[in-house]
């Protein structure tokens, strides 16, 4: 994204009596200049309401686009409306389409409808296959005009619009909801026989069954939920049971019992258990205990699991969960014993290797290193195919290191490094070097230097550089410059590496790129990413194609997609290729949202490059990103955390959807990261772990590791948190190289 012209934006904000929350608060001080309000827009406490004679908004598409990109949708809508009123021809049509997109995004379908009608009237027949026609159908659906929505989709399909397959999908669901069952099922079968990717077909099957249920076609919905069981069996079974229960079919209990027994960890399981209990239906104590355990009902889970263990109902597995409950409660000694019992009761249990792993981890944390090493060894020997086997091999060295046996630890890690690949090998080699260095062994420096030469820029190479005191610790100017991409330089590099001129490649010849763009235009961003991701995956070894894709994405202003394509391109280069040029690296590590990042970072007193690194890891600069855990936006803040941050910053009112607005997300992410840095005395490793896994997780690891950064990362309970810290710091080192004048990727501490 290009920087905002402060004079143009200031004029637009003054005219509209609106301001970005980030801009209003970012004065380099912790005290906001204004009280931020919904959507990243703000009014000062003393600002007078606009009068009827206020200067009209500027008719400037560029101003509107910049306000939109910051997430200031109300302001952008007003500017687009001004462009519509004061322009004609294609400029007017483009403004109408952009205005309608934002109105729909804001849930203002009634306001979007006349804008879309005007667009289509002006476009004539050419508008029938346009994004506006598709968006009108969606708006009519939102407004409850199902026949009108079907008719609009029919026009779009007849005109062979780019998203005709998706329009057929939506049309089938609309027909089902309005009770046209025969036509709906015929349309649904057509969708499933069509060219859509299987992932879309799987989700459609479930949503079509829901549409039939909404339309009152229970019998037909049952059949479609049966078909949907292959994609989401727990939810499908729950829906089947609900319909059967309403129809008086007593077999609903069997469906809910099957869902509970097979998928006790599913989101629907607690509700199903409540329903079965209300009906006094039979549920085994083991299943009940696992459901309650997953739901966080510790006392209920312990009671049920204790009964199951006593009765021999999955005794080994029940004992495992009892051990986990002890661990959660802080009863480490009991948990160690119970994990051991869980394994010994049934070494062939599906949880037997898990029991050994967690027993060994608790023994290690308790300083019982000899017992921990023996348990790790038992896991490696008894369960070589376990998902924990590689980690157990590594920890065999770590317990020796903790016990002061550096030579023994180095020997184990040398063996692990020789047998491992990828990051596992780098980690073992790094720790081998650490152990040798603590011994004062002359071999330590060659081992650590090998990482610098063989895997420059990787986390363990960066850490080796710190141990060797070769990292760049100079204070740097971390401003974010705007740099034009040298695509010819990148093309020459790719051609030298592959022998093929990437400028001759035409990624756009694949019609799916057009589908992805149109999906974004109509607001279906998740579907757009699915299509784009499939394209990159299909061509993951074709460097020239990926060059063309990255360039096209950047030219279209999609820095997130360009970064994905460039990252995939770098991975596709043949072994032995020269290091990528800075131009290519800057596409993979863009300074996206540069002004907003700088403002948020300055307000919170943190490094803007560290914030960029965090955003790259959290969302790869996709403002519409969402996670299965409910985290939203560029900085992936969970709404409950967002509510607390909003209260702290005085952002009122606040809604979860505001986290999709870049100005809000970046400010909230910067604020939360700053809080963690303050909590952990500026320690970036601990602050990043706290950002990802919570301050409690980071605090627990910090207690065990002391001031040792490397032990801290290894002591983090969750693998996801370990990976998160490693990746963000890798990104930070790269951003320092690309934008702060460091001559190579390097960490400041």
XYZ file of C-alpha atoms in Angstrom, residues 46-631:
586
model
C -15.474 19.009 21.706
C -16.129 18.584 17.991
C -19.302 20.264 16.840
C -21.795 18.331 14.792
C -21.614 19.016 11.037
C -24.041 21.684 9.887
C -26.149 21.754 6.760
C -23.637 24.097 5.184
C -20.634 21.827 5.742
C -18.275 21.486 2.793
C -19.209 18.378 0.797
C -16.867 15.385 0.708
C -14.126 15.498 -1.943
C -15.000 13.710 -5.173
C -11.703 11.838 -5.220
C -11.512 8.080 -5.816
C -7.969 7.958 -4.432
C -9.040 9.496 -1.120
C -11.933 7.030 -0.919
C -9.688 4.074 -1.688
C -7.209 5.064 1.003
C -9.924 5.527 3.590
C -11.343 2.145 2.582
C -7.957 0.445 2.866
C -7.568 1.836 6.393
C -11.013 0.466 7.272
C -12.752 3.848 7.529
C -15.771 2.594 5.613
C -18.301 5.283 6.560
C -15.967 8.007 5.335
C -15.085 6.065 2.195
C -18.756 5.464 1.359
C -19.448 9.203 1.560
C -16.479 10.049 -0.667
C -17.519 7.437 -3.237
C -21.027 8.916 -3.179
C -19.512 12.312 -3.947
C -17.593 10.838 -6.879
C -20.800 9.278 -8.201
C -22.609 12.614 -7.942
C -19.869 14.613 -9.636
C -18.582 12.292 -12.358
C -19.763 10.278 -15.308
C -18.791 7.337 -17.471
C -16.427 4.672 -16.201
C -15.229 6.741 -13.258
C -18.786 7.010 -12.021
C -19.404 3.282 -12.509
C -16.240 2.336 -10.647
C -17.261 4.557 -7.746
C -20.755 3.046 -7.659
C -19.335 -0.462 -7.526
C -16.866 0.415 -4.767
C -19.602 2.212 -2.798
C -21.895 -0.812 -3.075
C -19.122 -3.166 -1.982
C -18.590 -1.169 1.206
C -22.316 -0.801 1.883
C -22.741 -4.575 1.659
C -19.707 -5.117 3.849
C -21.247 -2.777 6.421
C -24.497 -4.770 6.326
C -26.390 -1.921 4.640
C -28.026 -3.994 1.912
C -31.022 -1.657 1.629
C -28.664 1.248 0.848
C -26.614 -0.868 -1.552
C -29.614 -1.897 -3.658
C -30.319 1.469 -5.367
C -26.594 1.960 -6.003
C -26.411 -1.437 -7.717
C -29.628 -0.753 -9.635
C -28.110 2.491 -10.930
C -24.929 0.691 -11.952
C -26.822 -1.999 -13.844
C -29.085 0.527 -15.552
C -26.068 2.441 -16.794
C -24.257 -0.747 -17.833
C -27.159 -2.152 -19.855
C -26.763 -5.720 -21.041
C -23.046 -5.621 -20.246
C -23.956 -5.488 -16.564
C -25.696 -8.851 -16.576
C -22.418 -10.751 -16.169
C -20.856 -8.198 -13.815
C -19.957 -8.330 -10.157
C -22.747 -5.793 -9.593
C -25.365 -8.292 -10.804
C -24.007 -10.972 -8.443
C -23.900 -8.475 -5.579
C -27.497 -7.422 -6.263
C -28.620 -11.034 -5.925
C -26.771 -11.233 -2.603
C -28.325 -7.957 -1.412
C -31.833 -9.148 -2.329
C -31.184 -12.351 -0.390
C -30.159 -10.290 2.646
C -33.345 -8.249 2.301
C -35.544 -11.352 2.238
C -36.527 -11.047 -1.430
C -35.783 -14.661 -2.327
C -37.597 -14.679 -5.720
C -35.778 -11.475 -6.680
C -32.439 -12.971 -5.665
C -33.116 -16.136 -7.705
C -34.074 -14.023 -10.715
C -30.885 -11.954 -10.424
C -28.738 -15.096 -10.216
C -30.611 -16.469 -13.264
C -29.686 -13.365 -15.263
C -26.064 -13.652 -14.151
C -25.844 -17.344 -15.052
C -27.503 -16.799 -18.442
C -24.915 -14.103 -19.194
C -22.090 -16.559 -18.299
C -20.724 -14.466 -15.445
C -17.304 -15.435 -14.120
C -18.822 -16.805 -10.905
C -21.650 -18.735 -12.555
C -20.753 -21.922 -10.678
C -20.947 -20.055 -7.367
C -24.188 -18.391 -8.467
C -25.679 -21.831 -9.147
C -24.651 -22.876 -5.661
C -26.401 -19.896 -4.057
C -29.435 -20.285 -6.342
C -29.916 -23.892 -5.252
C -29.944 -22.881 -1.590
C -32.400 -20.070 -2.272
C -34.781 -22.460 -4.025
C -34.552 -24.799 -1.038
C -35.280 -22.025 1.452
C -38.376 -20.908 -0.438
C -39.717 -24.466 -0.600
C -39.126 -25.282 -4.280
C -37.772 -28.668 -3.295
C -37.710 -30.505 -6.631
C -36.068 -27.588 -8.456
C -33.675 -27.070 -5.561
C -32.491 -30.676 -5.516
C -32.043 -30.696 -9.284
C -29.997 -27.516 -9.016
C -27.943 -28.985 -6.157
C -27.131 -32.120 -8.125
C -26.010 -29.882 -10.995
C -23.654 -28.066 -8.630
C -22.157 -31.330 -7.368
C -21.652 -32.566 -10.930
C -19.977 -29.292 -11.909
C -16.360 -28.108 -11.892
C -16.220 -26.558 -8.413
C -13.412 -27.782 -6.158
C -14.338 -30.617 -3.807
C -13.867 -28.405 -0.764
C -16.631 -26.120 -2.001
C -18.877 -29.072 -2.790
C -18.422 -30.526 0.699
C -19.405 -27.317 2.460
C -22.267 -26.820 -0.008
C -23.763 -30.210 0.806
C -24.124 -29.268 4.461
C -25.376 -25.731 3.788
C -27.891 -27.045 1.221
C -29.250 -29.471 3.808
C -29.651 -26.526 6.206
C -31.489 -24.586 3.481
C -33.885 -27.489 2.948
C -34.467 -27.637 6.700
C -35.159 -23.882 6.765
C -37.635 -24.349 3.931
C -39.514 -27.005 5.897
C -38.373 -29.974 3.787
C -37.271 -32.113 6.728
C -37.301 -35.473 4.973
C -35.163 -34.217 2.110
C -32.868 -32.414 4.559
C -32.253 -35.697 6.378
C -31.010 -37.303 3.177
C -28.662 -34.402 2.462
C -27.297 -34.365 6.009
C -26.505 -38.060 5.548
C -24.469 -37.058 2.485
C -22.796 -34.279 4.487
C -21.505 -36.700 7.139
C -18.316 -37.255 5.149
C -17.356 -33.591 5.627
C -18.547 -32.682 9.130
C -19.914 -35.856 10.703
C -20.525 -34.514 14.215
C -22.545 -31.508 13.058
C -24.410 -33.574 10.474
C -25.366 -36.185 13.067
C -26.524 -33.454 15.425
C -28.735 -31.973 12.715
C -30.118 -35.387 11.787
C -30.947 -36.050 15.428
C -32.662 -32.674 15.800
C -34.934 -33.313 12.804
C -35.729 -36.839 13.913
C -36.560 -35.616 17.396
C -38.942 -33.030 15.989
C -40.563 -35.676 13.777
C -40.994 -38.050 16.719
C -38.430 -40.576 15.481
C -36.942 -42.202 18.591
C -33.736 -43.135 16.761
C -32.525 -39.563 17.330
C -30.896 -40.754 20.550
C -28.772 -43.285 18.682
C -27.533 -40.544 16.326
C -26.562 -38.290 19.213
C -24.912 -41.172 21.045
C -22.904 -41.982 17.910
C -21.838 -38.344 17.586
C -20.743 -38.226 21.226
C -18.894 -41.532 21.184
C -17.059 -40.818 17.918
C -16.499 -37.065 18.250
C -16.453 -36.123 21.962
C -14.149 -33.187 21.181
C -16.581 -31.572 18.707
C -18.198 -28.210 19.368
C -21.674 -29.760 19.400
C -20.816 -32.470 21.960
C -21.714 -30.568 25.182
C -25.166 -29.659 23.858
C -25.774 -33.231 22.733
C -24.810 -34.527 26.171
C -27.283 -32.130 27.793
C -30.063 -33.305 25.470
C -29.361 -36.962 26.143
C -29.274 -36.339 29.878
C -32.600 -34.530 29.686
C -34.031 -37.564 27.893
C -32.409 -39.892 30.458
C -30.593 -41.665 27.646
C -27.588 -43.907 28.253
C -24.152 -42.306 27.920
C -21.017 -44.132 29.029
C -19.024 -42.544 31.832
C -15.903 -42.488 29.679
C -17.591 -40.558 26.866
C -19.259 -38.260 29.403
C -15.913 -37.612 31.064
C -14.131 -36.773 27.817
C -16.911 -34.389 26.731
C -16.832 -32.620 30.087
C -13.025 -32.519 30.013
C -13.060 -30.881 26.586
C -15.703 -28.425 27.797
C -13.555 -27.428 30.788
C -15.963 -28.887 33.375
C -13.243 -30.276 35.618
C -15.273 -31.563 38.558
C -17.862 -33.273 36.359
C -15.137 -34.727 34.172
C -13.194 -36.095 37.153
C -16.268 -37.770 38.607
C -17.227 -39.438 35.325
C -13.684 -40.496 34.432
C -13.090 -41.914 37.911
C -16.192 -44.058 37.567
C -15.056 -45.180 34.114
C -11.575 -46.130 35.323
C -12.997 -48.078 38.269
C -15.484 -49.928 36.051
C -12.902 -50.755 33.393
C -14.600 -48.537 30.811
C -11.567 -47.515 28.718
C -9.602 -47.606 31.968
C -6.245 -46.600 30.458
C -7.698 -43.687 28.487
C -9.805 -42.542 31.458
C -6.703 -42.593 33.654
C -4.851 -40.516 31.057
C -7.518 -37.798 31.224
C -7.488 -37.953 35.035
C -3.748 -37.300 34.867
C -4.384 -34.375 32.553
C -6.892 -32.990 35.068
C -4.267 -33.314 37.813
C -1.814 -31.444 35.613
C -4.342 -28.668 34.952
C -4.931 -28.361 38.674
C -1.199 -28.029 39.341
C -0.927 -31.431 41.040
C 2.282 -32.339 39.246
C 3.273 -35.277 41.457
C -0.116 -36.970 41.066
C -0.139 -36.270 37.331
C 3.260 -37.954 36.913
C 2.000 -41.046 38.695
C -1.297 -41.157 36.794
C 0.335 -40.718 33.381
C 2.576 -43.654 34.225
C -0.444 -45.747 35.278
C -2.289 -44.804 32.079
C 0.555 -46.215 30.022
C 1.055 -49.322 32.133
C -2.656 -50.229 32.168
C -2.595 -50.671 28.395
C 0.634 -50.034 26.449
C -1.381 -50.565 23.249
C -3.882 -47.807 24.094
C -4.121 -45.025 21.492
C -3.062 -42.626 24.265
C -0.162 -44.668 25.623
C 2.533 -42.681 23.818
C 0.852 -39.407 24.840
C 0.959 -40.592 28.449
C 4.710 -41.216 28.248
C 5.326 -37.870 26.592
C 3.494 -35.794 29.191
C 4.945 -37.815 32.061
C 8.432 -37.142 30.726
C 7.708 -33.435 30.278
C 6.489 -33.092 33.861
C 9.487 -35.011 35.164
C 11.770 -32.697 33.206
C 10.016 -29.614 34.568
C 10.309 -31.029 38.090
C 14.074 -31.432 37.698
C 13.906 -35.238 37.844
C 16.167 -35.498 34.826
C 17.232 -39.134 35.049
C 13.609 -40.312 35.216
C 12.635 -37.946 32.432
C 15.422 -39.248 30.192
C 14.392 -42.842 30.830
C 10.769 -42.043 29.983
C 11.731 -40.240 26.784
C 13.859 -43.252 25.851
C 10.933 -45.605 26.515
C 8.773 -43.522 24.177
C 11.403 -43.578 21.413
C 11.991 -47.325 21.771
C 8.380 -48.398 22.243
C 6.610 -46.025 19.856
C 8.970 -45.114 17.003
C 6.019 -44.040 14.819
C 4.552 -41.754 17.472
C 4.090 -38.088 16.655
C 6.126 -37.476 19.822
C 9.077 -39.709 18.889
C 11.254 -37.017 17.302
C 10.581 -34.576 20.133
C 11.412 -37.273 22.670
C 14.728 -37.928 20.916
C 15.592 -34.244 21.130
C 14.574 -33.992 24.797
C 16.853 -36.889 25.693
C 19.648 -34.420 25.027
C 17.909 -31.547 26.750
C 17.550 -33.354 30.092
C 21.256 -34.209 30.031
C 22.039 -30.568 29.273
C 19.880 -29.398 32.165
C 21.637 -31.907 34.423
C 25.024 -30.469 33.444
C 26.116 -33.379 31.246
C 27.125 -31.225 28.274
C 29.259 -33.872 26.574
C 26.445 -36.431 26.730
C 23.912 -33.910 25.461
C 26.160 -32.864 22.569
C 26.627 -36.506 21.585
C 22.866 -37.149 21.492
C 22.163 -33.965 19.532
C 24.886 -34.801 17.042
C 23.155 -38.127 16.425
C 19.725 -36.478 16.162
C 21.032 -33.874 13.708
C 22.532 -36.563 11.488
C 19.226 -38.443 11.274
C 16.854 -35.467 11.067
C 15.955 -33.099 8.252
C 14.772 -29.517 7.968
C 14.325 -27.448 11.098
C 14.641 -30.521 13.348
C 18.212 -30.957 12.113
C 18.982 -27.253 12.556
C 17.640 -27.267 16.103
C 19.689 -30.310 17.105
C 22.835 -28.841 15.525
C 22.276 -25.531 17.334
C 21.876 -27.208 20.699
C 24.899 -29.393 20.026
C 26.852 -26.176 19.541
C 25.384 -24.699 22.720
C 26.425 -27.724 24.745
C 29.930 -27.689 23.299
C 30.211 -23.935 23.891
C 29.300 -24.328 27.546
C 32.061 -26.915 27.828
C 34.482 -24.501 26.207
C 34.982 -27.019 23.441
C 36.851 -25.672 20.418
C 34.388 -27.551 18.206
C 31.506 -25.298 19.276
C 32.302 -22.405 16.956
C 32.621 -24.576 13.811
C 29.280 -26.252 14.610
C 27.503 -22.934 15.140
C 29.246 -21.322 12.167
C 27.976 -24.176 10.010
C 24.444 -22.970 10.739
C 25.318 -19.441 9.639
C 26.714 -20.716 6.359
C 24.193 -23.479 5.671
C 20.908 -21.907 6.738
C 21.322 -18.108 6.821
C 18.239 -16.285 8.055
C 16.768 -19.342 9.774
C 15.854 -19.017 13.444
C 18.641 -21.288 14.652
C 21.212 -19.543 12.479
C 20.060 -16.236 13.964
C 20.394 -17.642 17.472
C 23.817 -19.099 16.655
C 24.885 -15.652 15.507
C 23.777 -14.231 18.876
C 25.732 -16.899 20.789
C 28.809 -16.124 18.721
C 28.243 -12.380 19.320
C 28.172 -11.670 15.602
C 24.656 -10.252 15.463
C 24.031 -6.609 14.530
C 23.129 -4.800 17.766
C 23.484 -1.235 16.468
C 20.558 1.126 16.984
C 18.810 1.452 13.635
C 16.301 3.797 12.081
C 13.230 1.613 11.703
C 11.180 3.895 9.498
C 9.327 2.118 6.704
C 10.384 3.477 3.313
C 8.363 3.099 0.115
C 10.483 1.167 -2.379
C 9.574 0.429 -5.991
C 9.972 -3.243 -6.943
C 12.631 -4.029 -9.537
C 10.802 -6.731 -11.452
C 13.491 -6.895 -14.152
C 16.057 -7.651 -11.454
C 13.824 -10.434 -10.133
C 13.260 -11.805 -13.644
C 16.989 -11.951 -14.327
C 17.538 -13.733 -11.020
C 14.826 -16.337 -11.725
C 16.147 -16.882 -15.250
C 19.695 -17.398 -13.968
C 18.418 -19.877 -11.367
C 16.067 -21.866 -13.629
C 17.192 -21.260 -17.199
C 13.710 -19.976 -18.143
C 12.715 -16.358 -18.707
C 9.771 -15.758 -16.332
C 8.627 -12.767 -18.382
C 7.385 -15.248 -20.974
C 5.121 -16.954 -18.445
C 1.442 -16.002 -18.392
C -0.155 -16.954 -15.101
C -3.253 -14.980 -16.081
C -4.056 -17.527 -18.790
C -5.532 -19.728 -16.063
C -9.173 -18.661 -15.740
C -9.120 -19.403 -12.021
C -7.216 -16.174 -11.379
C -10.184 -14.290 -12.798
C -12.482 -16.305 -10.552
C -10.403 -15.420 -7.497
C -10.461 -11.704 -8.366
C -14.215 -11.728 -8.930
C -14.772 -13.560 -5.644
C -12.913 -10.769 -3.869
C -14.927 -8.166 -5.754
C -18.232 -9.602 -4.507
C -16.952 -9.985 -0.952
C -16.268 -13.743 -0.886
C -12.710 -13.392 0.386
C -12.406 -16.830 2.013
C -13.447 -18.503 -1.233
C -11.035 -16.262 -3.137
C -8.141 -17.380 -0.948
C -9.125 -21.003 -1.432
C -8.944 -20.615 -5.211
C -5.695 -18.599 -5.094
C -4.108 -21.064 -2.697
C -4.986 -23.983 -4.962
C -3.390 -22.191 -7.906
C -0.163 -21.543 -6.036
C -0.114 -25.129 -4.803
C -0.672 -26.488 -8.306
C 2.354 -24.495 -9.536
C 4.526 -24.685 -6.413
C 7.513 -25.962 -8.413
C 7.100 -23.606 -11.396
C 9.242 -20.564 -10.554
C 8.505 -18.630 -13.790
C 4.756 -19.061 -13.256
C 5.052 -17.916 -9.656
C 7.006 -14.852 -10.784
C 4.140 -13.939 -13.113
C 1.579 -14.557 -10.380
C 3.440 -12.425 -7.842
C 3.863 -9.570 -10.295
C 0.214 -9.646 -11.354
C -0.922 -9.657 -7.726
C 1.282 -6.697 -6.807
C 0.130 -4.779 -9.904
C -3.460 -5.369 -8.746
C -2.601 -3.990 -5.302
C -2.965 -7.350 -3.558
C 0.212 -7.355 -1.482
C -0.932 -10.351 0.552
C -1.307 -12.583 -2.495
C 1.928 -11.209 -3.954
C 3.736 -12.114 -0.721
C 2.352 -15.657 -0.828
C 3.365 -16.093 -4.441
C 6.855 -14.672 -3.829
C 7.357 -16.898 -0.783
C 6.304 -19.932 -2.823
C 8.639 -18.800 -5.615
C 11.630 -18.618 -3.268
C 10.870 -22.149 -2.040
C 10.621 -23.381 -5.657
C 14.132 -22.301 -6.625
C 16.591 -25.143 -7.216
C 19.097 -26.122 -4.565
C 22.299 -24.139 -4.908
C 20.591 -21.059 -6.330
C 22.049 -17.720 -5.308
C 20.403 -15.870 -2.425
C 17.250 -14.038 -3.544
C 17.741 -10.352 -4.370
C 16.306 -7.727 -2.057
C 13.654 -6.855 -4.636
C 12.165 -10.352 -4.450
C 12.473 -10.491 -0.680
C 10.596 -7.196 -0.355
C 7.682 -8.717 -2.277
C 7.694 -11.682 0.124
C 8.139 -9.342 3.113
C 6.170 -6.247 2.121
C 5.920 -3.049 4.111
C 2.142 -3.244 3.718
C -0.058 -0.712 5.525
C 3.163 1.204 6.151
C 1.659 4.441 7.464
C -0.838 2.687 9.718
C 1.853 0.342 11.042
C 4.155 3.276 11.789
C 1.393 5.231 13.526
C 0.304 2.301 15.674
C 3.883 1.360 16.561
C 4.837 4.922 17.470
C 1.750 5.334 19.627
C 2.597 2.205 21.596
C 6.350 2.692 21.619
C 7.261 -0.516 19.793
C 9.301 -1.332 16.708
C 7.284 -0.909 13.491
C 9.368 -3.650 11.886
C 8.541 -6.023 14.743
C 4.857 -5.192 14.216
C 5.219 -5.914 10.498
C 6.864 -9.235 11.334
C 4.001 -10.102 13.665
C 1.371 -9.213 11.044
C 3.160 -11.269 8.413
C 2.972 -14.311 10.661
C -0.549 -13.701 11.944
C -2.352 -12.977 8.679
C 0.202 -12.449 5.912
C -1.429 -9.023 5.484
C -4.899 -10.381 4.735
C -7.207 -7.933 6.513
C -10.104 -10.401 6.291
C -8.212 -13.296 7.875
C -9.932 -15.382 10.534
C -8.867 -18.432 12.521
C -10.664 -21.482 13.898
C -10.047 -20.020 17.361
C -12.028 -16.910 16.428
C -9.095 -14.517 15.980
